[in-house]
Amino acid sequence: MPVLPSWRTDPLWDQFAALLPERPTVHPSHPLGCHRRRISDRIVFDKLLQLLRFGCSYQAIADTTCSATTMRNRRDEWIRLGVFARLQQIALESYDRIVGLVLDQIAVDGSITKAPGGGEVAGRSPVDRGKHGLKRSGMADGYGIPLGRVLAGANRHDSPLLALTLDLLDGLGPLPEDITVHLDAGYDSDRTRAELAARDLHCRIAHKGEKAPIQASQRWHVERTHAWQNAFRRLARCYERRATVVNASFDLADTIITVRSLIRRAWTTHRWDDRPMRRP
């Protein structure tokens, strides 16, 4: 059984392959031209999807078609080329063109997950007995489409990460004149309000000490986005130690989330040749 249905992986791979440079099957500089052929990029791509979805180790999914070393080397090559970040950007642009991002309502919140291996963006988790943990300050639009994230140690507070997270709005192109940012009580401070006022952003912040259902504002969209991301077990329990690799994993997961939402929402309004027979 495939890790993802074909209606989701096929468009992902088509765009991913278009971003890859041409590579010969056999290196032309080899004197005999008979050494081992280059593993297909599609095989490695499928292996990385399995790794992301199931959260297993590289050795666990390595087989005769692809070794763990090849997966790591090809992953690092694609990170250096910026393929994962570019893929997420293209997915966002496509979603905005076809469906439309709800950028007048933005939600920001932090989420702590486990990071047993430590690493560059890990810290002592205050909710896991001081074990290594990873915090992501995520931002989502009014529907829950992930717009980006800032990674930090689990011991970092949400509020200081807000400015870095809002800086990600600069890469989204033209923005609405009035933008409302929805935040939870962890951001209830004069510093947060001053930061938002300096950016000409409106805010709806839950007050400390006052109980209110999450449905009282649009903050629940980013909570749902965190749940979507945690469904990828490699993100819910991160063993990667380098920040570039962790960000690449999030870029790939966010791309899958965006493409899935795009296909589901466009199913009732658009027609294309390989459109699923039923709404996904």
Short mmCIF file of N, CA, C and O in Angstrom, two decimals, residues 73-146:
data_model
loop_
_atom_site.label_atom_id
_atom_site.label_comp_id
_atom_site.label_asym_id
_atom_site.label_seq_id
_atom_site.Cartn_x
_atom_site.Cartn_y
_atom_site.Cartn_z
N ASN A 73 22.42 11.35 1.41
CA ASN A 73 23.20 12.16 0.46
C ASN A 73 22.29 12.89 -0.52
O ASN A 73 22.50 14.09 -0.80
N ARG A 74 21.28 12.22 -1.04
CA ARG A 74 20.37 12.87 -1.99
C ARG A 74 19.55 13.94 -1.29
O ARG A 74 19.26 14.99 -1.85
N ARG A 75 19.14 13.67 -0.05
CA ARG A 75 18.41 14.66 0.73
C ARG A 75 19.24 15.93 0.92
O ARG A 75 18.76 17.05 0.72
N ASP A 76 20.51 15.77 1.30
CA ASP A 76 21.38 16.92 1.51
C ASP A 76 21.63 17.67 0.20
O ASP A 76 21.72 18.91 0.19
N GLU A 77 21.73 16.93 -0.89
CA GLU A 77 21.91 17.58 -2.19
C GLU A 77 20.71 18.45 -2.53
O GLU A 77 20.85 19.59 -3.00
N TRP A 78 19.52 17.93 -2.31
CA TRP A 78 18.31 18.69 -2.61
C TRP A 78 18.14 19.87 -1.67
O TRP A 78 17.60 20.91 -2.07
N ILE A 79 18.58 19.74 -0.44
CA ILE A 79 18.52 20.87 0.49
C ILE A 79 19.44 21.98 0.02
O ILE A 79 19.08 23.17 0.05
N ARG A 80 20.65 21.63 -0.41
CA ARG A 80 21.60 22.65 -0.90
C ARG A 80 21.04 23.37 -2.13
O ARG A 80 21.28 24.57 -2.32
N LEU A 81 20.28 22.65 -2.95
CA LEU A 81 19.68 23.27 -4.14
C LEU A 81 18.42 24.08 -3.80
O LEU A 81 17.89 24.76 -4.68
N GLY A 82 17.94 23.97 -2.57
CA GLY A 82 16.74 24.70 -2.17
C GLY A 82 15.46 24.15 -2.77
O GLY A 82 14.47 24.89 -2.91
N VAL A 83 15.44 22.86 -3.10
CA VAL A 83 14.29 22.27 -3.78
C VAL A 83 13.07 22.21 -2.86
O VAL A 83 11.94 22.52 -3.26
N PHE A 84 13.27 21.82 -1.60
CA PHE A 84 12.13 21.67 -0.69
C PHE A 84 11.46 23.02 -0.41
O PHE A 84 10.23 23.12 -0.40
N ALA A 85 12.27 24.05 -0.17
CA ALA A 85 11.70 25.37 0.09
C ALA A 85 10.97 25.91 -1.14
O ALA A 85 9.90 26.52 -1.03
N ARG A 86 11.56 25.69 -2.31
CA ARG A 86 10.93 26.16 -3.54
C ARG A 86 9.63 25.41 -3.81
O ARG A 86 8.65 26.00 -4.27
N LEU A 87 9.61 24.11 -3.49
CA LEU A 87 8.39 23.33 -3.69
C LEU A 87 7.25 23.86 -2.83
O LEU A 87 6.10 23.97 -3.30
N GLN A 88 7.55 24.18 -1.58
CA GLN A 88 6.49 24.73 -0.72
C GLN A 88 6.00 26.08 -1.23
O GLN A 88 4.80 26.37 -1.21
N GLN A 89 6.92 26.90 -1.72
CA GLN A 89 6.53 28.21 -2.25
C GLN A 89 5.61 28.06 -3.47
O GLN A 89 4.61 28.78 -3.59
N ILE A 90 5.93 27.12 -4.35
CA ILE A 90 5.10 26.90 -5.52
C ILE A 90 3.72 26.40 -5.11
O ILE A 90 2.69 26.80 -5.69
N ALA A 91 3.67 25.52 -4.11
CA ALA A 91 2.38 25.02 -3.64
C ALA A 91 1.52 26.15 -3.08
O ALA A 91 0.31 26.22 -3.35
N LEU A 92 2.12 27.06 -2.32
CA LEU A 92 1.37 28.19 -1.77
C LEU A 92 0.88 29.11 -2.89
O LEU A 92 -0.26 29.58 -2.85
N GLU A 93 1.75 29.38 -3.86
CA GLU A 93 1.35 30.24 -4.97
C GLU A 93 0.21 29.61 -5.77
O GLU A 93 -0.73 30.32 -6.19
N SER A 94 0.27 28.31 -5.97
CA SER A 94 -0.80 27.63 -6.71
C SER A 94 -2.11 27.67 -5.94
O SER A 94 -3.18 27.91 -6.51
N TYR A 95 -2.03 27.43 -4.64
CA TYR A 95 -3.24 27.48 -3.81
C TYR A 95 -3.84 28.88 -3.82
O TYR A 95 -5.06 29.05 -3.93
N ASP A 96 -2.98 29.89 -3.72
CA ASP A 96 -3.48 31.27 -3.70
C ASP A 96 -4.11 31.64 -5.03
O ASP A 96 -5.11 32.37 -5.08
N ARG A 97 -3.57 31.13 -6.13
CA ARG A 97 -4.10 31.46 -7.45
C ARG A 97 -5.42 30.75 -7.71
O ARG A 97 -6.33 31.33 -8.32
N ILE A 98 -5.56 29.52 -7.27
CA ILE A 98 -6.75 28.73 -7.59
C ILE A 98 -7.85 28.90 -6.55
O ILE A 98 -9.02 29.10 -6.89
N VAL A 99 -7.50 28.83 -5.28
CA VAL A 99 -8.49 28.91 -4.20
C VAL A 99 -8.45 30.27 -3.52
O VAL A 99 -9.47 30.92 -3.34
N GLY A 100 -7.25 30.69 -3.14
CA GLY A 100 -7.09 31.98 -2.47
C GLY A 100 -6.75 31.82 -1.00
O GLY A 100 -7.51 31.23 -0.24
N LEU A 101 -5.61 32.36 -0.60
CA LEU A 101 -5.22 32.35 0.80
C LEU A 101 -6.01 33.41 1.57
O LEU A 101 -6.25 34.51 1.07
N VAL A 102 -6.43 33.06 2.77
CA VAL A 102 -7.18 33.99 3.62
C VAL A 102 -6.16 34.72 4.48
O VAL A 102 -5.91 34.38 5.65
N LEU A 103 -5.55 35.76 3.91
CA LEU A 103 -4.46 36.45 4.58
C LEU A 103 -4.91 37.59 5.46
O LEU A 103 -4.08 38.21 6.13
N ASP A 104 -6.20 37.92 5.44
CA ASP A 104 -6.66 38.96 6.36
C ASP A 104 -6.90 38.42 7.77
O ASP A 104 -7.12 39.19 8.70
N GLN A 105 -6.87 37.11 7.92
CA GLN A 105 -7.00 36.46 9.23
C GLN A 105 -5.82 35.50 9.40
O GLN A 105 -5.75 34.46 8.75
N ILE A 106 -4.88 35.87 10.27
CA ILE A 106 -3.67 35.08 10.49
C ILE A 106 -3.68 34.57 11.92
O ILE A 106 -4.06 35.29 12.85
N ALA A 107 -3.27 33.33 12.10
CA ALA A 107 -3.16 32.74 13.43
C ALA A 107 -1.73 32.27 13.65
O ALA A 107 -1.13 31.65 12.76
N VAL A 108 -1.20 32.56 14.83
CA VAL A 108 0.17 32.17 15.18
C VAL A 108 0.13 31.47 16.53
O VAL A 108 -0.56 31.92 17.46
N ASP A 109 0.85 30.38 16.65
CA ASP A 109 0.92 29.67 17.93
C ASP A 109 2.13 28.75 17.91
O ASP A 109 2.65 28.40 16.85
N GLY A 110 2.57 28.36 19.10
CA GLY A 110 3.70 27.46 19.23
C GLY A 110 3.25 26.05 19.55
O GLY A 110 2.17 25.83 20.10
N SER A 111 4.08 25.09 19.19
CA SER A 111 3.80 23.69 19.47
C SER A 111 5.11 23.01 19.85
O SER A 111 6.14 23.21 19.19
N ILE A 112 5.07 22.22 20.91
CA ILE A 112 6.25 21.51 21.40
C ILE A 112 6.13 20.04 21.05
O ILE A 112 5.09 19.41 21.30
N THR A 113 7.18 19.49 20.47
CA THR A 113 7.24 18.07 20.15
C THR A 113 8.55 17.50 20.69
O THR A 113 9.44 18.24 21.12
N LYS A 114 8.66 16.19 20.66
CA LYS A 114 9.84 15.52 21.18
C LYS A 114 10.99 15.60 20.19
O LYS A 114 10.80 15.56 18.99
N ALA A 115 12.22 15.69 20.73
CA ALA A 115 13.43 15.64 19.92
C ALA A 115 14.46 14.81 20.68
O ALA A 115 15.40 15.35 21.28
N PRO A 116 14.29 13.48 20.69
CA PRO A 116 15.15 12.63 21.52
C PRO A 116 16.63 12.74 21.21
O PRO A 116 17.48 12.56 22.09
N GLY A 117 16.97 13.07 19.97
CA GLY A 117 18.38 13.15 19.59
C GLY A 117 19.02 14.49 19.86
O GLY A 117 20.21 14.66 19.57
N GLY A 118 18.27 15.46 20.38
CA GLY A 118 18.83 16.79 20.56
C GLY A 118 19.01 17.48 19.23
O GLY A 118 18.25 17.28 18.29
N GLY A 119 20.04 18.31 19.14
CA GLY A 119 20.33 18.98 17.88
C GLY A 119 20.38 20.49 18.01
O GLY A 119 20.30 21.05 19.10
N GLU A 120 20.49 21.15 16.86
CA GLU A 120 20.69 22.59 16.83
C GLU A 120 19.47 23.37 17.30
O GLU A 120 19.61 24.49 17.81
N VAL A 121 18.27 22.83 17.13
CA VAL A 121 17.06 23.56 17.50
C VAL A 121 16.31 22.84 18.61
O VAL A 121 15.09 22.97 18.73
N ALA A 122 17.01 22.10 19.45
CA ALA A 122 16.38 21.38 20.56
C ALA A 122 16.76 22.04 21.87
O ALA A 122 17.78 22.71 21.98
N GLY A 123 15.90 21.88 22.86
CA GLY A 123 16.14 22.43 24.19
C GLY A 123 15.38 21.63 25.23
O GLY A 123 14.60 20.74 24.90
N ARG A 124 15.62 21.96 26.48
CA ARG A 124 14.96 21.26 27.57
C ARG A 124 13.46 21.56 27.55
O ARG A 124 13.05 22.71 27.64
N SER A 125 12.66 20.51 27.45
CA SER A 125 11.22 20.68 27.34
C SER A 125 10.60 20.88 28.72
O SER A 125 10.77 20.04 29.61
N PRO A 126 9.84 21.96 28.93
CA PRO A 126 9.19 22.18 30.22
C PRO A 126 7.97 21.28 30.44
O PRO A 126 7.44 21.23 31.55
N VAL A 127 7.54 20.56 29.41
CA VAL A 127 6.37 19.70 29.55
C VAL A 127 6.74 18.22 29.43
O VAL A 127 5.86 17.37 29.34
N ASP A 128 8.04 17.93 29.42
CA ASP A 128 8.47 16.54 29.27
C ASP A 128 9.66 16.26 30.19
O ASP A 128 10.63 15.64 29.76
N ARG A 129 9.58 16.72 31.41
CA ARG A 129 10.58 16.44 32.44
C ARG A 129 12.00 16.83 32.02
O ARG A 129 12.98 16.17 32.37
N GLY A 130 12.11 17.92 31.31
CA GLY A 130 13.41 18.43 30.94
C GLY A 130 14.11 17.68 29.83
O GLY A 130 15.28 17.94 29.55
N LYS A 131 13.43 16.75 29.16
CA LYS A 131 14.03 16.04 28.04
C LYS A 131 14.12 16.96 26.82
O LYS A 131 13.51 18.02 26.77
N HIS A 132 14.90 16.53 25.82
CA HIS A 132 15.06 17.34 24.63
C HIS A 132 13.72 17.48 23.91
O HIS A 132 12.98 16.51 23.72
N GLY A 133 13.42 18.72 23.52
CA GLY A 133 12.19 18.99 22.80
C GLY A 133 12.40 20.07 21.76
O GLY A 133 13.36 20.85 21.81
N LEU A 134 11.50 20.12 20.80
CA LEU A 134 11.55 21.09 19.71
C LEU A 134 10.29 21.92 19.72
O LEU A 134 9.19 21.39 19.85
N LYS A 135 10.46 23.24 19.60
CA LYS A 135 9.30 24.13 19.50
C LYS A 135 9.28 24.74 18.11
O LYS A 135 10.30 25.18 17.58
N ARG A 136 8.09 24.78 17.54
CA ARG A 136 7.90 25.48 16.28
C ARG A 136 6.84 26.56 16.49
O ARG A 136 5.77 26.31 17.02
N SER A 137 7.18 27.77 16.10
CA SER A 137 6.22 28.86 16.11
C SER A 137 5.61 28.92 14.72
O SER A 137 6.23 29.43 13.78
N GLY A 138 4.41 28.36 14.57
CA GLY A 138 3.80 28.23 13.26
C GLY A 138 2.80 29.33 12.96
O GLY A 138 2.18 29.90 13.86
N MET A 139 2.66 29.62 11.69
CA MET A 139 1.70 30.63 11.23
C MET A 139 0.83 30.01 10.15
O MET A 139 1.32 29.32 9.26
N ALA A 140 -0.48 30.26 10.24
CA ALA A 140 -1.44 29.71 9.28
C ALA A 140 -2.41 30.80 8.86
O ALA A 140 -2.64 31.78 9.59
N ASP A 141 -2.98 30.63 7.67
CA ASP A 141 -3.97 31.60 7.21
C ASP A 141 -5.33 31.29 7.83
O ASP A 141 -5.45 30.44 8.71
N GLY A 142 -6.37 31.98 7.37
CA GLY A 142 -7.68 31.84 7.97
C GLY A 142 -8.34 30.51 7.75
O GLY A 142 -9.36 30.21 8.38
N TYR A 143 -7.78 29.67 6.88
CA TYR A 143 -8.31 28.32 6.68
C TYR A 143 -7.45 27.26 7.35
O TYR A 143 -7.91 26.15 7.62
N GLY A 144 -6.20 27.60 7.63
CA GLY A 144 -5.29 26.65 8.25
C GLY A 144 -4.15 26.23 7.36
O GLY A 144 -3.40 25.32 7.72
N ILE A 145 -3.98 26.87 6.21
CA ILE A 145 -2.86 26.54 5.32
C ILE A 145 -1.56 27.04 5.97
O ILE A 145 -1.46 28.22 6.31
N PRO A 146 -0.58 26.17 6.15
CA PRO A 146 0.68 26.61 6.81
C PRO A 146 1.43 27.60 5.94
O PRO A 146 1.69 27.36 4.77
#
